[in-house]
Amino acid sequence: MKKLSQLSLGSLDASIAIPKYDRSAVRPGIVHFGLGNFHRVHQAVYVDRCLHRPGNEGWGICGVELIDNPGTQAKAEAYRGQDCLYSVTEYAPDGSASTRVIGAMVEYLHAPADPEAVLARLTNPDTRIVSLTITEGGYNLDETTGVFKLDTPDVAHDLSGGPLRTAFGYITEALRRRREKGIAPFTVMSCDNLRHNGDTARKAIVSFARGKDATLADWIDANVDFPNSMVDRIAPQIPPAVRDRLNQRSGIDDTVPALGETFIQWVLEDDFRAGRPPFDEVGVELRNDVPAFEFMKGRMLNASHILLAMPGIMLGYRIVHEALGDARLYRLLETFLDRDAIPRIEGPKGVSLDAYKKAVLERFSNPAVNDQLLRIAFDTTAKIPVFHSRTIEMLVKDGGDIRREAFFLACFGAYLTGKDDKGEVFEVAEPRLTENDWTLLRSGNPIDLLRTSPFEKLGLADHAAFAKAYGGYVASIQATSVGQTLEALLAETA
């Protein structure tokens, strides 16, 4: 295997696509917070395509890592050792694959080690976009009130003037310095998988800024663009065994390879006063109806993903395509989409919801992606309100069939026990459940799950029909299993 670096690019196997542009001429024009797998196989891939077009040398990426632990320190060292290069292997549903080396990132900064270096890059006039993938729940908004929380430890620390820890702190301080020096502001571009992600980023950053300086907050609100977007690509985790498999296939000794499906989509508002790369020339859809795409994806793909994960994990599955290979779970998703979701969605103009449904199920069935159900299940309490609440509300309001959603929440309650139908133990990661929430969950009354903070505002505990259906599924799961309860549900709704 050849160690990945700028010098070794020319000696890689001819089947590997490599950057054909002069990376030595590329300057960072984008600073990105949250260099996880999704960014690496999505936004960075699009930027890499842009850099292959002449005259775009000013749109390289500077990646910024905010977390300080041995893992992130090792990742920073890995990128430095590889000249910020990494490989992406893309798998089609038929099992065919191709590998390319992404050269879009030309600088990587570990913020805890040198906060001023990050601020210098953010303040540099060449920086015209600051992008974010800080997770759906990373915008620090109260799930009940929607208000930005000024009292969370890291935010409070940044507001007090300590060494910066949050993206909000870095962005606000950089904008303050740019304003003071007469440098035009950059655009803040959220690439996170949540509705109205640009509006959410605006709310979070302006609210943080208001906690420091109301005049600065007003200036940011009036002068900084926050385009909304819909992003889509499955990007699984890369455990050591998968890393070794990818490297064996490519012949590249890559410490940080990435894996993705061939499907990729980005729908983006063209709201960039500070300029942007030629995204429209490399497959990005620049449209003014982003919310329609958000609703479609959130209430179909994302909702189905987590709907598959809950009973799938409880049935003993750990991989997405293996779970969907269970005819019971396939029928559950297909019926949910056909009867519950699609009839209550107004899709984007020119897009077939039925064709989108078929694409979703095909993508989930891709065995090469090998996506992990426990990855999808992480922070489910943040995902259910985002991806299922509107469908639940509409089902309740129009007297629709609430049984599949009630079963889903009953499965979530069973998932929180950390033990599946087969008695296998797994790790539950729900950082948003408070001590009060856990107290409710331990009360012995299953309805109390519906009263926890993520679900309280849906009012399901007080909706007699939903509470009855949910309680019935909880009782059935406890008396038999998730598998038998699912079989009964499918039989009664056939």
Coordinates of C-alpha atoms in Angstrom, one line a residue:
M1 CA 0.0 0.0 0.0
K2 CA 1.1 3.5 -0.7
K3 CA 1.0 6.1 2.1
L4 CA -1.4 8.9 1.1
S5 CA 0.3 12.3 0.6
Q6 CA 0.6 15.0 -2.1
L7 CA 3.8 13.4 -3.3
S8 CA 2.3 9.9 -3.6
L9 CA -0.8 11.0 -5.7
G10 CA 0.9 10.3 -9.0
S11 CA 1.9 6.8 -8.1
L12 CA -1.6 5.6 -7.1
D13 CA -3.4 3.0 -9.1
A14 CA -4.8 4.4 -12.4
S15 CA -8.4 3.4 -11.2
I16 CA -8.2 6.0 -8.4
A17 CA -9.4 9.5 -9.3
I18 CA -7.1 12.1 -7.9
P19 CA -7.1 15.9 -7.8
K20 CA -6.2 17.3 -11.2
Y21 CA -5.9 20.9 -10.1
D22 CA -2.8 22.5 -8.6
R23 CA -3.4 22.2 -4.8
S24 CA -0.4 24.4 -4.1
A25 CA -2.4 27.3 -5.7
V26 CA -5.6 26.6 -3.7
R27 CA -6.3 29.0 -0.8
P28 CA -8.9 28.5 1.9
G29 CA -12.1 30.5 1.1
I30 CA -14.3 28.2 3.3
V31 CA -13.9 27.5 6.9
H32 CA -15.8 24.4 8.1
F33 CA -16.7 23.5 11.6
G34 CA -17.5 19.8 12.2
L35 CA -15.3 17.6 10.0
G36 CA -17.2 14.4 10.3
N37 CA -17.9 11.7 7.8
F38 CA -20.9 13.5 6.3
H39 CA -19.0 16.7 5.4
R40 CA -16.2 14.6 4.0
V41 CA -18.4 12.7 1.5
H42 CA -20.9 15.6 0.8
Q43 CA -19.9 19.3 0.9
A44 CA -16.2 18.6 0.4
V45 CA -16.9 16.4 -2.6
Y46 CA -18.9 19.2 -4.2
V47 CA -16.1 21.7 -3.4
D48 CA -13.5 19.3 -4.9
R49 CA -15.6 19.2 -8.1
C50 CA -15.6 23.1 -8.1
L51 CA -11.8 23.2 -7.8
H52 CA -11.4 21.1 -10.9
R53 CA -12.9 24.1 -12.8
P54 CA -10.4 26.8 -13.7
G55 CA -10.4 30.0 -11.7
N56 CA -11.7 28.6 -8.4
E57 CA -8.4 28.3 -6.5
G58 CA -9.8 30.6 -3.8
W59 CA -12.4 28.1 -2.6
G60 CA -10.4 25.6 -0.7
I61 CA -11.5 24.4 2.7
C62 CA -10.0 25.0 6.1
G63 CA -11.3 22.3 8.5
V64 CA -11.7 23.2 12.2
E65 CA -12.0 20.7 15.0
L66 CA -13.4 22.1 18.3
I67 CA -13.3 19.0 20.5
D68 CA -10.1 18.3 22.5
N69 CA -9.5 14.6 23.3
P70 CA -7.0 11.9 22.2
G71 CA -9.2 11.0 19.2
T72 CA -9.4 14.5 17.8
Q73 CA -5.7 15.1 18.4
A74 CA -4.9 11.9 16.5
K75 CA -7.2 12.9 13.7
A76 CA -5.5 16.3 13.4
E77 CA -2.1 14.5 13.2
A78 CA -3.5 12.1 10.6
Y79 CA -4.6 15.0 8.3
R80 CA -1.3 16.8 8.7
G81 CA 0.6 13.6 7.8
Q82 CA -1.5 13.2 4.7
D83 CA -1.4 16.8 3.5
C84 CA -5.1 17.1 4.4
L85 CA -5.9 14.4 1.7
Y86 CA -8.3 11.5 2.2
S87 CA -10.0 8.9 0.0
V88 CA -13.7 8.4 -0.6
T89 CA -15.0 5.1 -1.8
E90 CA -18.5 5.2 -3.3
Y91 CA -20.7 2.0 -3.5
A92 CA -23.6 1.6 -5.8
P93 CA -26.6 -0.6 -4.9
D94 CA -25.3 -3.3 -7.3
G95 CA -22.0 -3.5 -5.3
S96 CA -19.8 -1.7 -7.8
A97 CA -17.4 0.8 -6.3
S98 CA -15.0 3.5 -7.2
T99 CA -12.5 5.5 -5.1
R100 CA -11.3 9.1 -5.4
V101 CA -9.0 11.2 -3.4
I102 CA -10.5 14.5 -2.2
G103 CA -8.1 17.5 -2.2
A104 CA -10.5 20.2 -1.3
M105 CA -9.3 20.6 2.3
V106 CA -5.9 22.4 2.3
E107 CA -5.7 23.4 5.9
Y108 CA -6.8 21.7 9.2
L109 CA -6.8 23.5 12.5
H110 CA -7.3 22.0 15.9
A111 CA -8.9 24.9 17.7
P112 CA -8.1 23.9 21.3
A113 CA -4.4 23.9 20.4
D114 CA -4.4 27.3 18.8
P115 CA -7.6 29.4 19.1
E116 CA -6.0 32.5 17.6
A117 CA -5.1 30.6 14.4
V118 CA -8.7 29.8 13.9
L119 CA -9.8 33.4 14.5
A120 CA -7.0 34.6 12.1
R121 CA -8.4 32.3 9.4
L122 CA -12.0 33.4 10.1
T123 CA -11.0 37.1 10.0
N124 CA -8.9 36.7 6.8
P125 CA -10.7 38.5 3.9
D126 CA -10.2 35.4 1.8
T127 CA -12.7 33.6 4.0
R128 CA -16.1 34.2 2.4
I129 CA -18.1 31.2 3.7
V130 CA -18.2 29.5 7.1
S131 CA -20.0 26.2 6.9
L132 CA -21.3 23.9 9.7
T133 CA -22.1 20.3 10.3
I134 CA -22.5 20.3 14.0
T135 CA -25.4 17.8 14.1
E136 CA -29.1 18.4 14.2
G137 CA -29.1 19.0 17.9
G138 CA -25.9 21.1 18.0
Y139 CA -27.5 24.5 17.6
N140 CA -28.3 24.8 21.3
L141 CA -32.0 25.7 21.0
D142 CA -34.4 24.7 23.6
E143 CA -36.6 22.0 22.2
T144 CA -39.7 23.3 23.8
T145 CA -39.4 27.1 23.4
G146 CA -37.0 27.3 20.5
V147 CA -34.9 29.8 22.4
F148 CA -31.1 29.7 22.3
K149 CA -29.8 28.5 25.6
L150 CA -27.3 31.0 27.0
D151 CA -26.6 29.0 30.2
T152 CA -25.2 25.8 28.8
P153 CA -21.6 25.4 30.1
D154 CA -19.7 25.9 26.9
V155 CA -21.8 28.9 25.7
A156 CA -21.7 30.5 29.2
H157 CA -17.9 30.0 29.2
D158 CA -17.6 31.7 25.8
L159 CA -19.8 34.6 26.8
S160 CA -17.7 35.1 29.9
G161 CA -14.6 35.8 27.8
G162 CA -12.8 32.5 28.3
P163 CA -10.8 30.7 25.6
L164 CA -13.4 30.0 22.9
R165 CA -15.0 26.5 22.8
T166 CA -18.1 26.8 20.5
A167 CA -18.7 27.5 16.8
F168 CA -21.0 30.3 17.9
G169 CA -18.2 31.9 19.9
Y170 CA -15.7 31.7 17.1
I171 CA -18.1 33.0 14.4
T172 CA -19.3 35.9 16.5
E173 CA -15.8 37.0 17.5
A174 CA -14.6 36.8 14.0
L175 CA -17.5 38.8 12.7
R176 CA -16.9 41.4 15.4
R177 CA -13.2 41.7 14.3
R178 CA -14.2 41.9 10.6
R179 CA -16.7 44.6 11.4
E180 CA -14.1 46.5 13.4
K181 CA -11.6 46.3 10.6
G182 CA -14.0 47.1 7.8
I183 CA -13.8 43.6 6.3
A184 CA -17.1 42.4 4.7
P185 CA -18.8 39.6 6.6
F186 CA -18.7 36.0 5.4
T187 CA -21.8 33.8 4.7
V188 CA -22.7 31.2 7.3
M189 CA -23.8 28.0 5.6
S190 CA -25.3 25.2 7.6
C191 CA -25.1 21.8 6.0
D192 CA -26.8 20.0 8.9
N193 CA -29.7 17.7 8.4
L194 CA -32.5 19.8 9.9
R195 CA -35.3 21.9 8.6
H196 CA -34.6 25.5 7.9
N197 CA -31.0 25.0 8.8
G198 CA -29.9 28.4 7.6
D199 CA -32.6 30.1 9.7
T200 CA -31.6 27.9 12.7
A201 CA -28.0 28.9 12.3
R202 CA -29.0 32.6 12.1
K203 CA -31.1 32.3 15.3
A204 CA -28.3 30.6 17.2
I205 CA -25.5 32.9 16.2
V206 CA -27.5 36.2 16.5
S207 CA -28.8 35.0 19.9
F208 CA -25.3 34.3 21.0
A209 CA -24.1 37.6 19.8
R210 CA -26.9 39.4 21.6
G211 CA -25.6 37.8 24.8
K212 CA -22.4 39.8 24.3
D213 CA -23.4 42.9 22.3
A214 CA -26.9 43.8 21.1
T215 CA -25.5 46.2 18.5
L216 CA -23.2 43.5 17.0
A217 CA -26.2 41.1 17.0
D218 CA -28.3 43.5 15.0
W219 CA -25.4 44.1 12.5
I220 CA -25.0 40.3 12.0
D221 CA -28.7 39.9 11.5
A222 CA -28.7 42.6 8.9
N223 CA -25.5 41.8 7.0
V224 CA -24.7 38.1 7.2
D225 CA -26.4 35.6 4.8
F226 CA -27.6 32.3 6.2
P227 CA -28.8 30.2 3.2
N228 CA -31.1 27.3 3.8
S229 CA -30.3 23.9 2.3
M230 CA -31.3 20.3 2.1
V231 CA -28.4 17.8 2.2
D232 CA -28.5 14.1 1.6
R233 CA -26.0 11.3 1.5
I234 CA -25.6 8.3 3.7
A235 CA -22.2 8.4 5.4
P236 CA -21.5 5.5 7.8
Q237 CA -19.0 5.4 10.5
I238 CA -15.6 3.9 9.7
P239 CA -14.5 1.4 12.4
P240 CA -11.0 -0.1 12.0
A241 CA -12.2 -3.2 10.1
V242 CA -14.0 -1.0 7.5
R243 CA -11.0 1.3 7.2
D244 CA -8.8 -1.8 6.5
R245 CA -11.3 -3.1 3.9
L246 CA -11.4 0.3 2.1
N247 CA -7.6 0.6 2.1
Q248 CA -7.2 -3.0 0.9
R249 CA -9.5 -2.3 -2.0
S250 CA -7.9 1.0 -3.0
G251 CA -4.3 0.1 -2.3
I252 CA -3.9 3.3 -0.3
D253 CA -2.6 3.6 3.2
D254 CA -5.2 6.1 4.3
T255 CA -5.6 6.8 8.1
V256 CA -8.9 8.5 7.6
P257 CA -10.7 7.0 4.6
A258 CA -14.4 7.7 4.1
L259 CA -17.3 5.7 2.6
G260 CA -20.5 6.8 0.9
E261 CA -23.2 5.6 -1.4
T262 CA -23.3 6.8 -5.0
F263 CA -26.4 8.9 -4.3
I264 CA -25.7 12.5 -3.4
Q265 CA -28.0 15.6 -3.3
W266 CA -27.7 19.2 -2.2
V267 CA -30.5 21.7 -2.7
L268 CA -29.3 25.2 -1.7
E269 CA -30.7 28.8 -1.6
D270 CA -28.5 31.1 -3.7
D271 CA -28.0 33.6 -0.9
F272 CA -24.3 34.5 -1.0
R273 CA -23.5 38.2 -1.0
A274 CA -19.9 37.4 -0.3
G275 CA -19.6 35.0 -3.3
R276 CA -19.6 31.3 -3.6
P277 CA -18.0 28.5 -5.7
P278 CA -19.8 27.5 -8.9
F279 CA -22.0 25.0 -7.1
D280 CA -24.6 25.1 -9.8
E281 CA -22.1 23.7 -12.3
V282 CA -21.2 20.6 -10.3
G283 CA -24.6 19.2 -9.4
V284 CA -25.9 21.4 -6.6
E285 CA -29.6 22.4 -7.2
L286 CA -29.9 26.1 -6.5
R287 CA -33.6 26.6 -5.8
N288 CA -35.9 28.9 -3.9
D289 CA -38.2 26.0 -2.7
V290 CA -35.7 24.4 -0.3
P291 CA -38.4 23.9 2.4
A292 CA -40.3 21.6 0.1
F293 CA -37.2 19.3 -0.3
E294 CA -36.6 19.5 3.5
F295 CA -40.1 18.4 4.3
M296 CA -39.9 15.5 1.8
K297 CA -36.6 14.2 2.9
G298 CA -37.2 14.7 6.6
R299 CA -40.6 13.1 6.7
M300 CA -39.7 10.3 4.3
L301 CA -36.1 9.4 4.3
N302 CA -35.1 10.5 7.8
A303 CA -38.3 9.5 9.4
S304 CA -38.0 6.0 7.8
H305 CA -34.4 5.7 8.9
I306 CA -35.2 6.1 12.6
L307 CA -38.4 4.1 12.2
L308 CA -36.3 1.2 10.9
A309 CA -33.7 1.7 13.6
M310 CA -35.9 1.3 16.7
P311 CA -37.6 -2.0 16.0
G312 CA -34.6 -3.1 13.9
I313 CA -32.2 -2.9 16.9
M314 CA -34.8 -4.5 19.2
L315 CA -35.0 -7.5 16.7
G316 CA -31.3 -7.9 17.0
Y317 CA -30.1 -6.2 13.8
R318 CA -27.2 -3.8 13.8
I319 CA -26.8 -3.1 10.1
V320 CA -29.3 -1.1 8.0
H321 CA -29.5 -3.4 5.0
E322 CA -29.8 -6.5 7.1
A323 CA -32.7 -5.0 9.0
L324 CA -34.5 -3.9 5.8
G325 CA -34.0 -7.5 4.5
D326 CA -36.5 -8.6 7.1
A327 CA -39.8 -8.6 5.3
R328 CA -41.6 -7.4 8.4
L329 CA -39.5 -4.3 8.7
Y330 CA -39.7 -3.6 4.9
R331 CA -43.5 -3.8 5.1
L332 CA -43.5 -1.5 8.1
L333 CA -41.5 1.2 6.2
E334 CA -43.3 0.8 2.9
T335 CA -46.7 1.0 4.6
F336 CA -45.7 4.0 6.7
L337 CA -44.5 5.9 3.6
D338 CA -47.6 4.9 1.5
R339 CA -50.3 5.5 4.1
D340 CA -48.9 7.9 6.7
A341 CA -46.3 10.1 5.1
I342 CA -46.8 10.6 1.4
P343 CA -50.6 11.5 1.6
R344 CA -49.6 14.3 4.0
I345 CA -46.7 15.8 2.0
E346 CA -46.8 18.4 -0.8
G347 CA -43.6 17.5 -2.6
P348 CA -41.3 19.9 -4.6
K349 CA -42.5 20.8 -8.1
G350 CA -41.4 18.2 -10.6
V351 CA -40.5 15.6 -8.0
S352 CA -42.4 12.3 -7.7
L353 CA -42.9 11.2 -4.1
D354 CA -43.5 7.6 -5.2
A355 CA -40.2 7.6 -7.1
Y356 CA -38.5 9.2 -4.1
K357 CA -39.9 6.4 -1.8
K358 CA -38.5 3.7 -4.1
A359 CA -35.1 5.4 -4.1
V360 CA -35.1 5.6 -0.3
L361 CA -35.9 1.9 0.1
E362 CA -33.2 1.0 -2.5
R363 CA -30.6 3.1 -0.8
F364 CA -31.3 1.5 2.6
S365 CA -31.0 -1.9 0.9
N366 CA -27.4 -1.1 -0.3
P367 CA -25.3 -3.9 1.4
A368 CA -22.0 -2.2 0.5
V369 CA -22.7 0.9 2.6
N370 CA -23.0 -1.3 5.7
D371 CA -24.5 1.6 7.7
Q372 CA -25.0 1.1 11.5
L373 CA -28.4 1.2 13.1
L374 CA -26.9 2.4 16.4
R375 CA -25.3 5.3 14.5
I376 CA -28.8 6.3 13.3
A377 CA -30.3 5.7 16.8
F378 CA -27.8 8.2 18.4
D379 CA -29.8 11.1 19.9
T380 CA -33.2 9.8 18.8
T381 CA -34.9 12.2 21.1
A382 CA -33.6 15.0 18.9
K383 CA -34.7 13.3 15.7
I384 CA -38.2 12.1 16.5
P385 CA -39.6 15.7 17.1
V386 CA -37.9 16.9 13.9
F387 CA -38.8 14.0 11.6
H388 CA -42.0 12.5 13.0
S389 CA -43.8 15.2 14.9
R390 CA -45.6 16.8 11.8
T391 CA -46.8 13.4 10.5
I392 CA -48.0 12.5 14.0
E393 CA -49.8 15.9 14.4
M394 CA -51.5 15.5 11.0
L395 CA -52.6 11.9 11.7
V396 CA -54.1 12.9 15.0
K397 CA -55.8 16.0 13.5
D398 CA -57.3 14.2 10.5
G399 CA -58.2 11.0 12.3
G400 CA -55.6 9.0 10.4
D401 CA -54.2 5.6 11.3
I402 CA -51.9 6.3 14.3
R403 CA -50.9 2.7 14.9
R404 CA -47.5 2.7 13.2
E405 CA -46.4 5.9 15.0
A406 CA -47.7 4.5 18.3
F407 CA -45.8 1.3 17.7
F408 CA -42.7 3.2 16.8
L409 CA -42.7 5.2 20.1
A410 CA -43.3 2.0 22.0
C411 CA -40.3 0.5 20.3
F412 CA -38.3 3.6 21.4
G413 CA -39.3 3.1 25.0
A414 CA -38.1 -0.5 24.7
Y415 CA -34.9 0.6 23.1
L416 CA -34.2 2.8 26.1
T417 CA -33.8 -0.3 28.2
G418 CA -30.6 -1.1 26.3
K419 CA -31.5 -4.8 25.7
D420 CA -33.0 -6.3 22.6
D421 CA -35.5 -9.2 22.1
K422 CA -32.6 -11.7 22.1
G423 CA -31.3 -10.4 25.4
E424 CA -28.3 -8.7 23.8
V425 CA -27.1 -5.5 25.5
F426 CA -26.3 -2.4 23.4
E427 CA -25.3 1.2 24.3
V428 CA -28.1 3.8 24.5
A429 CA -26.9 7.3 23.6
E430 CA -29.5 10.0 24.4
P431 CA -27.7 13.1 25.6
R432 CA -30.8 15.3 25.6
L433 CA -32.8 13.3 28.1
T434 CA -32.6 15.2 31.4
E435 CA -32.6 13.8 34.9
N436 CA -36.3 14.7 35.1
D437 CA -36.9 12.8 31.9
W438 CA -35.1 9.7 33.3
T439 CA -37.1 10.0 36.5
L440 CA -40.3 9.9 34.4
L441 CA -39.0 6.9 32.4
R442 CA -38.4 5.0 35.7
S443 CA -41.9 5.8 37.0
G444 CA -43.3 2.5 35.9
N445 CA -46.0 4.2 33.9
P446 CA -45.2 3.8 30.2
I447 CA -47.3 6.8 29.3
D448 CA -44.7 9.0 31.1
L449 CA -42.4 8.5 28.0
L450 CA -44.9 10.8 26.2
R451 CA -44.5 13.4 29.0
T452 CA -40.7 13.6 28.7
S453 CA -39.3 16.9 27.4
P454 CA -38.8 15.9 23.8
F455 CA -42.4 14.8 23.4
E456 CA -44.3 16.9 25.9
K457 CA -45.4 19.6 23.4
L458 CA -46.9 17.0 21.1
G459 CA -49.6 16.4 23.8
L460 CA -49.8 12.7 23.0
A461 CA -50.2 11.7 26.7
D462 CA -53.5 13.6 26.7
H463 CA -54.7 12.3 23.4
A464 CA -56.9 9.3 24.4
A465 CA -56.7 7.3 21.2
F466 CA -52.9 7.7 20.7
A467 CA -52.2 7.0 24.4
K468 CA -54.4 3.9 24.3
A469 CA -52.7 2.6 21.1
Y470 CA -49.2 3.3 22.4
G471 CA -50.0 1.7 25.8
G472 CA -51.3 -1.4 24.1
Y473 CA -48.1 -1.8 22.1
V474 CA -46.0 -1.2 25.2
A475 CA -47.9 -3.9 27.0
S476 CA -47.6 -6.3 24.1
I477 CA -43.8 -5.7 23.8
Q478 CA -43.4 -6.4 27.5
A479 CA -45.5 -9.5 27.4
T480 CA -44.1 -11.0 24.2
S481 CA -41.5 -9.1 22.1
V482 CA -41.1 -6.4 19.6
G483 CA -41.1 -9.0 16.8
Q484 CA -44.4 -10.5 17.8
T485 CA -45.9 -7.1 18.3
L486 CA -44.8 -6.0 14.9
E487 CA -46.3 -9.2 13.3
A488 CA -49.6 -8.5 15.0
L489 CA -49.5 -4.8 13.8
L490 CA -48.8 -5.9 10.2
A491 CA -51.6 -8.5 10.3
E492 CA -54.2 -6.0 11.6
T493 CA -53.2 -3.4 9.1
A494 CA -52.8 -5.6 6.0

